[in-house]
CSV table of C-alpha atoms in Angstrom, one decimal:
chain,number,residue,atom,x,y,z
A,21,ASP,CA,0.0,0.0,0.0
A,22,ALA,CA,1.2,3.5,-0.8
A,23,GLY,CA,2.1,5.6,2.3
A,24,VAL,CA,1.6,9.3,2.6
A,25,ILE,CA,2.9,11.1,-0.5
A,26,GLN,CA,4.4,14.6,-0.3
A,27,SER,CA,5.6,16.8,-3.1
A,28,PRO,CA,8.0,18.3,-3.9
A,29,ARG,CA,10.6,16.6,-1.8
A,30,HIS,CA,12.9,19.6,-2.0
A,31,GLU,CA,12.2,23.2,-2.7
A,32,VAL,CA,14.5,26.1,-2.9
A,33,THR,CA,13.0,29.5,-3.4
A,34,GLU,CA,13.8,33.1,-2.9
A,35,MET,CA,12.3,35.3,-0.1
A,36,GLY,CA,9.0,36.8,-1.1
A,37,GLN,CA,8.0,34.0,-3.4
A,38,GLU,CA,4.9,31.8,-2.9
A,39,VAL,CA,5.5,28.2,-1.9
A,40,THR,CA,2.9,25.4,-2.2
A,41,LEU,CA,3.5,22.0,-0.6
A,42,ARG,CA,1.3,19.1,-1.4
A,43,CYS,CA,0.2,16.0,0.4
A,44,LYS,CA,-1.8,12.9,-0.5
A,45,PRO,CA,-2.8,11.0,2.7
A,46,ILE,CA,-3.2,7.2,2.9
A,47,SER,CA,-6.4,6.1,1.3
A,48,GLY,CA,-9.2,5.7,3.8
A,49,HIS,CA,-7.6,7.9,6.4
A,50,ASN,CA,-9.9,10.5,7.9
A,51,SER,CA,-7.4,12.8,9.5
A,52,LEU,CA,-4.5,14.8,8.1
A,53,PHE,CA,-1.8,16.7,9.9
A,54,TRP,CA,0.9,19.3,8.8
A,55,TYR,CA,4.0,19.5,10.9
A,56,ARG,CA,7.2,21.6,10.7
A,57,GLN,CA,10.6,20.4,11.9
A,58,THR,CA,13.6,22.6,12.7
A,59,MET,CA,16.6,22.0,14.8
A,60,MET,CA,15.7,24.8,17.1
A,61,ARG,CA,12.0,24.0,17.7
A,62,GLY,CA,11.8,20.3,16.9
A,63,LEU,CA,8.7,18.9,15.3
A,64,GLU,CA,5.6,21.2,15.7
A,65,LEU,CA,2.0,20.7,14.7
A,66,LEU,CA,0.8,23.4,12.3
A,67,ILE,CA,-2.7,22.3,11.5
A,68,TYR,CA,-5.0,19.3,11.9
A,69,PHE,CA,-7.9,18.4,9.6
A,70,ASN,CA,-10.5,15.7,10.3
A,71,ASN,CA,-12.9,14.7,7.6
A,72,ASN,CA,-11.4,17.6,5.5
A,73,VAL,CA,-12.4,20.2,8.1
A,74,PRO,CA,-9.7,22.1,10.0
A,75,ILE,CA,-10.0,21.2,13.7
A,76,ASP,CA,-7.0,23.0,15.1
A,77,ASP,CA,-4.9,25.6,13.4
A,78,SER,CA,-3.4,27.1,16.5
A,79,GLY,CA,0.1,26.1,15.3
A,80,MET,CA,0.0,28.1,12.1
A,81,PRO,CA,2.7,30.7,12.6
A,82,GLU,CA,1.0,33.7,11.0
A,83,ASP,CA,-1.3,34.8,8.2
A,84,ARG,CA,1.5,34.0,5.6
A,85,PHE,CA,0.6,30.3,6.1
A,86,SER,CA,-2.6,28.8,4.9
A,87,ALA,CA,-3.7,25.2,4.5
A,88,LYS,CA,-6.6,23.6,2.5
A,89,MET,CA,-8.1,20.1,2.1
A,90,PRO,CA,-10.5,20.2,-0.7
A,91,ASN,CA,-11.2,16.5,-0.6
A,92,ALA,CA,-10.2,13.4,1.3
A,93,SER,CA,-7.2,12.6,-0.9
A,94,PHE,CA,-5.4,16.0,-1.1
A,95,SER,CA,-4.1,18.8,1.0
A,96,THR,CA,-1.9,21.9,0.4
A,97,LEU,CA,0.1,24.1,2.6
A,98,LYS,CA,0.9,27.5,1.2
A,99,ILE,CA,3.3,30.1,2.4
A,100,GLN,CA,2.9,33.6,0.8
A,101,PRO,CA,5.2,35.4,1.0
A,102,SER,CA,7.9,33.1,2.1
A,103,GLU,CA,10.7,34.3,4.4
A,104,PRO,CA,14.2,32.7,5.3
A,105,ARG,CA,12.9,31.7,8.8
A,106,ASP,CA,10.4,29.4,7.0
A,107,SER,CA,13.2,27.1,6.0
A,108,ALA,CA,12.5,23.7,7.5
A,109,VAL,CA,11.3,20.3,6.7
A,110,TYR,CA,7.5,20.1,6.4
A,111,PHE,CA,5.8,16.8,7.1
A,112,CYS,CA,2.4,15.6,6.4
A,113,ALA,CA,0.8,12.7,8.4
A,114,SER,CA,-2.5,10.9,8.3
A,115,THR,CA,-4.5,8.7,10.6
A,116,ARG,CA,-7.4,6.3,10.1
A,117,GLY,CA,-9.5,8.0,12.8
A,118,ASP,CA,-8.5,11.1,14.8
A,119,PHE,CA,-5.3,12.4,16.3
A,120,ARG,CA,-5.2,9.7,18.9
A,121,GLU,CA,-4.6,6.9,16.4
A,122,THR,CA,-1.3,5.9,14.9
A,123,GLN,CA,0.0,8.8,12.7
A,124,TYR,CA,1.7,7.8,9.5
A,125,PHE,CA,4.2,10.4,8.2
A,126,GLY,CA,5.2,11.2,4.7
A,127,PRO,CA,8.9,11.6,3.7
A,128,GLY,CA,8.7,15.4,4.2
A,129,THR,CA,9.4,18.4,2.0
A,130,ARG,CA,12.8,20.2,2.7
A,131,LEU,CA,12.2,23.9,2.1
A,132,LEU,CA,15.0,26.4,1.8
A,133,VAL,CA,14.1,30.1,1.5
A,134,LEU,CA,17.0,32.3,0.4
B,8,THR,CA,9.7,25.6,28.5
B,9,GLN,CA,9.4,22.2,26.7
B,10,LEU,CA,6.6,19.9,27.8
B,11,LEU,CA,8.9,17.0,27.2
B,12,GLU,CA,12.6,17.0,27.9
B,13,GLN,CA,14.7,14.4,26.1
B,14,SER,CA,18.2,13.5,27.1
B,15,PRO,CA,20.8,13.2,25.9
B,16,GLN,CA,20.4,15.4,22.9
B,17,PHE,CA,23.2,13.6,21.1
B,18,LEU,CA,24.7,10.2,21.6
B,19,SER,CA,27.4,8.5,19.7
B,20,ILE,CA,28.5,5.0,20.6
B,21,GLN,CA,30.1,1.9,19.2
B,22,GLU,CA,28.3,-1.0,17.8
B,23,GLY,CA,27.6,-3.6,20.4
B,24,GLU,CA,27.3,-1.2,23.4
B,25,ASN,CA,24.1,-0.7,25.4
B,26,LEU,CA,22.4,2.7,25.9
B,27,THR,CA,19.5,4.4,27.5
B,28,VAL,CA,17.8,7.5,26.5
B,29,TYR,CA,15.2,9.4,28.5
B,30,CYS,CA,12.0,11.4,28.1
B,31,ASN,CA,11.0,13.4,31.2
B,32,SER,CA,8.2,15.8,32.1
B,33,SER,CA,6.6,17.4,35.2
B,34,SER,CA,3.2,16.6,33.8
B,35,VAL,CA,1.2,13.3,34.0
B,36,PHE,CA,0.1,11.6,30.8
B,37,SER,CA,-2.4,9.0,29.9
B,38,SER,CA,0.0,7.5,27.3
B,39,LEU,CA,3.4,8.2,25.7
B,40,GLN,CA,4.7,7.2,22.3
B,41,TRP,CA,8.2,6.6,21.0
B,42,TYR,CA,9.1,7.3,17.3
B,43,ARG,CA,12.3,6.7,15.3
B,44,GLN,CA,13.1,9.0,12.5
B,45,GLU,CA,15.8,8.1,10.0
B,46,PRO,CA,17.6,10.7,7.9
B,47,GLY,CA,15.4,11.9,5.0
B,48,GLU,CA,12.3,10.3,6.3
B,49,GLY,CA,9.3,11.0,8.5
B,50,PRO,CA,9.0,9.6,12.0
B,51,VAL,CA,7.8,6.0,12.5
B,52,LEU,CA,5.9,4.9,15.6
B,53,LEU,CA,7.8,2.3,17.5
B,54,VAL,CA,5.6,1.8,20.6
B,55,THR,CA,2.8,3.3,22.8
B,56,VAL,CA,3.0,2.9,26.6
B,57,VAL,CA,-0.2,3.5,28.6
B,58,THR,CA,0.1,2.0,32.1
B,59,GLY,CA,2.4,3.4,34.9
B,60,GLY,CA,5.5,1.0,35.2
B,61,GLU,CA,4.6,-0.7,31.9
B,62,VAL,CA,7.5,-2.3,30.0
B,63,LYS,CA,7.3,-3.1,26.3
B,64,LYS,CA,10.0,-4.9,24.3
B,65,LEU,CA,10.6,-4.6,20.6
B,66,LYS,CA,13.5,-7.0,19.7
B,67,ARG,CA,16.6,-5.2,21.3
B,68,LEU,CA,14.6,-2.1,22.3
B,69,THR,CA,13.0,-2.0,25.8
B,70,PHE,CA,10.5,0.9,26.6
B,71,GLN,CA,9.4,1.7,30.1
B,72,PHE,CA,6.8,4.1,31.3
B,73,GLY,CA,7.5,5.7,34.7
B,74,ASP,CA,5.3,4.6,37.6
B,75,ALA,CA,3.9,8.1,37.9
B,76,ARG,CA,3.4,8.4,34.1
B,77,LYS,CA,5.6,11.5,33.9
B,78,ASP,CA,8.6,10.0,32.2
B,79,SER,CA,9.8,7.2,30.0
B,80,SER,CA,13.0,5.5,29.0
B,81,LEU,CA,14.2,3.6,25.9
B,82,HIS,CA,17.0,1.1,26.4
B,83,ILE,CA,18.8,-0.5,23.4
B,84,THR,CA,20.9,-3.6,23.9
B,85,ALA,CA,23.8,-4.4,21.6
B,86,ALA,CA,23.3,-1.4,19.4
B,87,GLN,CA,23.7,-1.8,15.7
B,88,PRO,CA,24.3,0.8,12.9
B,89,GLY,CA,20.7,0.3,11.8
B,90,ASP,CA,19.6,1.8,15.1
B,91,THR,CA,21.0,5.2,14.1
B,92,GLY,CA,18.4,7.9,13.9
B,93,LEU,CA,16.4,10.5,15.8
B,94,TYR,CA,14.3,9.0,18.7
B,95,LEU,CA,11.3,11.1,19.6
B,96,CYS,CA,8.9,10.8,22.4
B,97,ALA,CA,5.4,12.3,22.1
B,98,VAL,CA,2.3,12.7,24.1
B,99,ILE,CA,-1.2,13.9,23.6
B,100,GLN,CA,-1.7,17.4,24.9
B,101,GLY,CA,-5.1,19.0,25.6
B,102,ALA,CA,-7.9,17.5,23.5
B,103,GLN,CA,-6.5,17.3,20.0
B,104,LYS,CA,-2.7,17.6,19.7
B,105,LEU,CA,0.3,15.3,19.7
B,106,VAL,CA,3.3,17.1,21.1
B,107,PHE,CA,6.9,15.8,20.5
B,108,GLY,CA,10.1,16.2,22.5
B,109,GLN,CA,13.1,17.6,20.8
B,110,GLY,CA,14.6,14.1,20.3
B,111,THR,CA,17.8,12.2,20.9
B,112,ARG,CA,20.0,12.0,17.9
B,113,LEU,CA,21.7,8.6,18.1
B,114,THR,CA,24.7,7.5,16.1
B,115,ILE,CA,25.9,3.9,16.2
B,116,ASN,CA,29.5,3.6,14.8
B,117,PRO,CA,30.5,0.3,13.2
């Protein structure tokens, strides 16, 4: 079975540009999570969707960040405009039920903002 | 202040040695999870402990949940290069969030 799929795997962009990260959760999973990982702050939850509805977006850093889940098989995380401090690895994860169930992580998108 | 404090932050040992890493907090939790993250990949769940004092074994890895459910340890016996990775502990915070520790970055040298 395919796991969580993320694209692109690597992204290099210049400050001020728009960045869109994509995620396809495991088929049949009802919850999707976006995380950010940095050396300084570790792995942090940005936003959590359940049945395509945002449940908790308290981790979204600021208005420059937005996330959508138009259907059960696709989600995007957008940063506009991007800043150097957004450089990090962004992970998407999904679970069969809610956040209490086993989370399956994708391979991540490594973002570098110059 | 971190909810979960993991120690040590970095550990580099020789193949065949034993090691223990820790995950501590001042809060009580209903359960605690351990993940391993290999370079270039996402974290993978190893185990969930739910009962104070509980011990779970996964081949050469032994996980223990503290009696007071505030801390946990991971012991690896006869470490192998394949054990290299970032070990993360995580707990459920509030009603809807999984919170991770900073991790222990383990390197096993052949």
